[in-house]
């Protein structure tokens, strides 16, 4: 202490130096193997899942990975899982007993997989799931409101981009009066856990079931939006030419 004071008095204060930390050979090898995270921008987002209990919206999830699991567990940090068990009861009311019972049955839920130009749903739950898919029902000639029951292990192609594009091109080529917003609806799927709805079930609407999700295919809706913009631009040009 006396020496420090003496050195300051003489104007010769000691310079403090920080120790240098040099990466070891092991550190350099590990760093080379670490891949940078891919930018998860809007263009990489291909699906949006919204969770409902009856008519009430509870939460949502954005999907970037090619395989997304929707289950009844509670890990809210997993980037490739939408865990419905992580959500508390929607305020200001308490969760009904029917909702609680269905949530207990969800378990491993279902997997939604994007495989090239197709999207598949696979039921991984012990309980059945019920799927309403306008795109799939149109391809099979059924009513758009038809609901498919999937037991454990069953899978269903809920979207085929090639068929979707052909349908849009046919609409444009033939100048059909088909509302483009119908194509937006074809890019959506509704999944109910444990309880069916629609024709043949006691529950008429999807909002009559305790737990369900709506899946929107963002990349497909982006294509629909592009076609809408082009269609409106062509209509505007035709109108201006006529007038």
Short mmCIF file of C-alpha atoms in Angstrom, two decimals:
data_model
loop_
_atom_site.label_atom_id
_atom_site.label_comp_id
_atom_site.label_asym_id
_atom_site.label_seq_id
_atom_site.Cartn_x
_atom_site.Cartn_y
_atom_site.Cartn_z
CA UNK A 1 0.00 0.00 0.00
CA UNK A 2 2.85 2.33 0.95
CA UNK A 3 4.66 1.47 -2.27
CA UNK A 4 1.56 2.28 -4.37
CA UNK A 5 1.20 5.67 -2.74
CA UNK A 6 4.89 6.34 -3.21
CA UNK A 7 4.74 5.45 -6.93
CA UNK A 8 1.67 7.69 -7.47
CA UNK A 9 3.46 10.49 -5.70
CA UNK A 10 6.38 10.16 -8.07
CA UNK A 11 4.00 10.12 -11.08
CA UNK A 12 4.92 6.61 -11.94
CA UNK A 13 1.65 4.73 -11.48
CA UNK A 14 1.87 1.12 -12.56
CA UNK A 15 0.04 0.10 -15.74
CA UNK A 16 -2.44 -2.75 -15.31
CA UNK A 17 -2.53 -5.36 -18.04
CA UNK A 18 -5.28 -7.91 -18.71
CA UNK A 19 -4.25 -11.55 -19.22
CA UNK A 20 -4.51 -12.74 -22.83
CA UNK A 21 -6.75 -15.74 -23.45
CA UNK A 22 -5.71 -17.67 -26.52
CA UNK A 23 -8.06 -20.36 -27.91
CA UNK A 24 -6.70 -23.84 -27.69
CA UNK A 25 -6.55 -26.30 -30.56
CA UNK A 26 -9.65 -28.03 -29.20
CA UNK A 27 -11.59 -24.74 -29.16
CA UNK A 28 -10.72 -24.06 -32.79
CA UNK A 29 -11.87 -27.53 -33.87
CA UNK A 30 -15.19 -27.17 -31.99
CA UNK A 31 -15.86 -23.71 -33.43
CA UNK A 32 -15.31 -24.97 -36.97
CA UNK A 33 -18.04 -27.60 -36.45
CA UNK A 34 -20.64 -25.10 -35.18
CA UNK A 35 -22.93 -24.11 -38.04
CA UNK A 36 -24.48 -20.64 -37.98
CA UNK A 37 -28.24 -20.57 -37.37
CA UNK A 38 -30.31 -20.11 -40.48
CA UNK A 39 -32.12 -16.82 -40.73
CA UNK A 40 -35.72 -17.59 -39.76
CA UNK A 41 -37.26 -14.75 -41.72
CA UNK A 42 -40.75 -14.52 -43.16
CA UNK A 43 -39.78 -16.38 -46.34
CA UNK A 44 -38.78 -19.47 -44.33
CA UNK A 45 -42.06 -19.58 -42.42
CA UNK A 46 -44.37 -22.04 -44.15
CA UNK A 47 -47.15 -22.60 -41.64
CA UNK A 48 -49.12 -20.90 -38.87
CA UNK A 49 -51.03 -22.91 -36.24
CA UNK A 50 -53.72 -21.33 -34.07
CA UNK A 51 -55.09 -23.19 -31.04
CA UNK A 52 -58.72 -22.83 -29.94
CA UNK A 53 -60.85 -24.10 -27.10
CA UNK A 54 -64.39 -24.03 -28.46
CA UNK A 55 -64.72 -20.56 -30.04
CA UNK A 56 -61.95 -18.93 -28.01
CA UNK A 57 -58.47 -18.38 -29.42
CA UNK A 58 -55.81 -19.53 -26.92
CA UNK A 59 -52.45 -19.26 -28.69
CA UNK A 60 -50.52 -19.57 -31.96
CA UNK A 61 -47.30 -21.00 -33.36
CA UNK A 62 -45.18 -20.29 -36.45
CA UNK A 63 -43.57 -23.26 -38.17
CA UNK A 64 -40.20 -23.15 -39.92
CA UNK A 65 -39.01 -26.77 -39.66
CA UNK A 66 -40.22 -29.27 -42.30
CA UNK A 67 -41.79 -31.42 -39.57
CA UNK A 68 -43.89 -29.83 -36.82
CA UNK A 69 -45.39 -31.73 -33.88
CA UNK A 70 -48.59 -30.55 -32.21
CA UNK A 71 -48.87 -32.33 -28.87
CA UNK A 72 -50.33 -32.06 -25.40
CA UNK A 73 -47.05 -31.59 -23.54
CA UNK A 74 -45.61 -28.40 -22.09
CA UNK A 75 -42.24 -27.49 -23.66
CA UNK A 76 -42.86 -23.96 -24.92
CA UNK A 77 -39.26 -23.47 -26.12
CA UNK A 78 -39.01 -26.22 -28.76
CA UNK A 79 -38.83 -24.67 -32.27
CA UNK A 80 -40.41 -27.69 -33.95
CA UNK A 81 -43.17 -28.44 -31.42
CA UNK A 82 -46.40 -26.65 -30.60
CA UNK A 83 -47.11 -27.88 -27.06
CA UNK A 84 -50.74 -27.19 -26.16
CA UNK A 85 -50.15 -28.25 -22.55
CA UNK A 86 -48.06 -25.10 -22.03
CA UNK A 87 -51.14 -22.87 -22.24
CA UNK A 88 -53.10 -21.96 -19.15
CA UNK A 89 -56.84 -21.39 -19.13
CA UNK A 90 -57.91 -18.41 -21.24
CA UNK A 91 -58.84 -15.51 -19.02
CA UNK A 92 -61.11 -14.41 -17.45
CA UNK A 93 -62.86 -17.78 -17.11
CA UNK A 94 -61.70 -21.18 -15.95
CA UNK A 95 -61.22 -24.11 -18.28
CA UNK A 96 -64.27 -26.40 -18.59
CA UNK A 97 -64.10 -30.02 -17.50
CA UNK A 98 -64.65 -31.22 -21.10
CA UNK A 99 -61.63 -29.22 -22.29
CA UNK A 100 -59.51 -30.63 -19.46
CA UNK A 101 -60.53 -34.20 -20.38
CA UNK A 102 -59.70 -33.76 -24.06
CA UNK A 103 -56.37 -32.08 -23.32
CA UNK A 104 -55.38 -35.13 -21.27
CA UNK A 105 -56.04 -37.35 -24.29
CA UNK A 106 -53.94 -35.39 -26.80
CA UNK A 107 -50.63 -36.94 -25.73
CA UNK A 108 -48.25 -37.14 -28.71
CA UNK A 109 -50.86 -35.40 -30.85
CA UNK A 110 -50.06 -35.26 -34.55
CA UNK A 111 -47.19 -34.52 -36.89
CA UNK A 112 -47.47 -32.17 -39.84
CA UNK A 113 -44.80 -32.88 -42.42
CA UNK A 114 -43.85 -30.91 -45.51
CA UNK A 115 -42.47 -33.31 -48.10
CA UNK A 116 -41.56 -31.48 -51.31
CA UNK A 117 -44.88 -30.30 -52.76
CA UNK A 118 -47.11 -32.20 -50.35
CA UNK A 119 -48.17 -31.74 -46.74
CA UNK A 120 -49.07 -34.79 -44.67
CA UNK A 121 -50.69 -35.19 -41.26
CA UNK A 122 -49.89 -38.27 -39.16
CA UNK A 123 -51.82 -39.10 -35.98
CA UNK A 124 -49.41 -39.98 -33.14
CA UNK A 125 -52.01 -39.84 -30.39
CA UNK A 126 -53.80 -42.75 -28.77
CA UNK A 127 -57.04 -40.86 -29.39
CA UNK A 128 -58.46 -40.17 -32.83
CA UNK A 129 -58.12 -36.81 -34.55
CA UNK A 130 -60.61 -35.32 -37.01
CA UNK A 131 -59.40 -33.37 -40.02
CA UNK A 132 -61.31 -30.94 -42.23
CA UNK A 133 -59.33 -30.30 -45.39
CA UNK A 134 -61.01 -28.51 -48.33
CA UNK A 135 -58.09 -29.24 -50.67
CA UNK A 136 -58.19 -32.98 -50.07
CA UNK A 137 -61.96 -33.26 -50.23
CA UNK A 138 -62.13 -31.34 -53.51
CA UNK A 139 -59.59 -33.70 -55.08
CA UNK A 140 -61.72 -36.68 -54.01
CA UNK A 141 -64.99 -35.07 -55.13
CA UNK A 142 -66.41 -34.73 -51.61
CA UNK A 143 -68.02 -31.75 -49.95
CA UNK A 144 -65.52 -29.13 -48.67
CA UNK A 145 -67.01 -29.53 -45.19
CA UNK A 146 -66.23 -33.29 -45.06
CA UNK A 147 -64.29 -34.36 -41.94
CA UNK A 148 -61.86 -37.29 -42.00
CA UNK A 149 -61.25 -39.45 -38.92
CA UNK A 150 -57.64 -40.52 -38.35
CA UNK A 151 -56.82 -43.22 -35.81
CA UNK A 152 -53.38 -43.72 -34.30
CA UNK A 153 -50.82 -44.23 -37.06
CA UNK A 154 -53.14 -43.07 -39.86
CA UNK A 155 -51.90 -40.38 -42.22
CA UNK A 156 -53.54 -38.09 -44.74
CA UNK A 157 -52.23 -35.87 -47.53
CA UNK A 158 -53.92 -32.58 -46.73
CA UNK A 159 -52.30 -30.47 -49.40
CA UNK A 160 -50.73 -31.02 -52.83
CA UNK A 161 -49.19 -27.93 -54.36
CA UNK A 162 -49.20 -29.35 -57.90
CA UNK A 163 -52.97 -29.93 -57.77
CA UNK A 164 -53.46 -26.52 -56.19
CA UNK A 165 -51.51 -24.74 -58.94
CA UNK A 166 -53.41 -26.65 -61.65
CA UNK A 167 -56.71 -25.58 -60.11
CA UNK A 168 -55.63 -21.95 -60.02
CA UNK A 169 -54.34 -22.05 -63.61
CA UNK A 170 -57.60 -23.60 -64.78
CA UNK A 171 -59.52 -20.84 -63.03
CA UNK A 172 -57.45 -18.16 -64.76
CA UNK A 173 -57.50 -19.82 -68.18
CA UNK A 174 -61.26 -20.39 -68.26
CA UNK A 175 -62.08 -17.03 -66.64
CA UNK A 176 -64.24 -18.84 -64.13
CA UNK A 177 -66.09 -16.72 -61.59
CA UNK A 178 -64.45 -18.52 -58.75
CA UNK A 179 -63.53 -16.27 -55.86
CA UNK A 180 -59.79 -16.34 -55.23
CA UNK A 181 -60.53 -16.26 -51.52
CA UNK A 182 -61.80 -19.82 -51.92
CA UNK A 183 -58.23 -20.77 -52.81
CA UNK A 184 -57.09 -19.15 -49.59
CA UNK A 185 -59.52 -21.40 -47.72
CA UNK A 186 -58.02 -24.41 -49.52
CA UNK A 187 -54.69 -23.54 -47.90
CA UNK A 188 -56.14 -24.14 -44.41
CA UNK A 189 -56.76 -27.29 -42.38
CA UNK A 190 -58.72 -27.74 -39.16
CA UNK A 191 -57.83 -30.52 -36.72
CA UNK A 192 -59.97 -31.53 -33.75
CA UNK A 193 -58.59 -33.71 -30.96
CA UNK A 194 -60.74 -36.52 -29.61
CA UNK A 195 -64.11 -35.14 -30.76
CA UNK A 196 -65.56 -35.11 -34.27
CA UNK A 197 -67.65 -32.38 -35.85
CA UNK A 198 -69.69 -31.73 -38.96
CA UNK A 199 -71.85 -34.15 -40.92
CA UNK A 200 -72.44 -37.41 -39.05
CA UNK A 201 -71.48 -35.99 -35.65
CA UNK A 202 -73.56 -34.41 -32.90
CA UNK A 203 -71.33 -31.31 -33.00
CA UNK A 204 -72.18 -29.35 -36.14
CA UNK A 205 -69.33 -26.81 -36.17
CA UNK A 206 -65.67 -26.94 -35.27
CA UNK A 207 -66.32 -24.32 -32.59
CA UNK A 208 -68.49 -26.92 -30.84
CA UNK A 209 -65.48 -29.13 -30.02
CA UNK A 210 -63.34 -28.57 -26.88
CA UNK A 211 -59.85 -28.48 -28.47
CA UNK A 212 -58.91 -27.81 -32.08
CA UNK A 213 -56.31 -26.07 -34.21
CA UNK A 214 -56.38 -24.29 -37.54
CA UNK A 215 -53.30 -24.72 -39.73
CA UNK A 216 -52.60 -22.13 -42.43
CA UNK A 217 -49.98 -22.76 -45.09
CA UNK A 218 -48.28 -19.38 -45.31
CA UNK A 219 -46.22 -20.05 -48.43
CA UNK A 220 -49.34 -21.13 -50.34
CA UNK A 221 -51.29 -18.09 -49.17
CA UNK A 222 -48.37 -15.98 -50.40
CA UNK A 223 -48.91 -17.47 -53.88
CA UNK A 224 -52.65 -16.76 -53.69
CA UNK A 225 -51.93 -13.16 -52.71
CA UNK A 226 -49.62 -12.80 -55.72
CA UNK A 227 -52.31 -14.08 -58.07
CA UNK A 228 -54.89 -11.77 -56.47
CA UNK A 229 -52.65 -8.77 -57.03
CA UNK A 230 -52.03 -9.72 -60.66
CA UNK A 231 -55.72 -10.37 -61.26
CA UNK A 232 -56.70 -7.00 -59.81
CA UNK A 233 -54.03 -5.25 -61.86
CA UNK A 234 -55.28 -6.88 -65.08
CA UNK A 235 -58.88 -5.95 -64.24
CA UNK A 236 -57.86 -2.35 -63.60
CA UNK A 237 -55.98 -2.21 -66.92
CA UNK A 238 -58.94 -3.68 -68.80
CA UNK A 239 -61.30 -1.17 -67.19
CA UNK A 240 -59.05 1.80 -68.02
CA UNK A 241 -58.74 0.62 -71.64
CA UNK A 242 -62.51 0.32 -71.96
CA UNK A 243 -63.16 3.77 -70.56
#
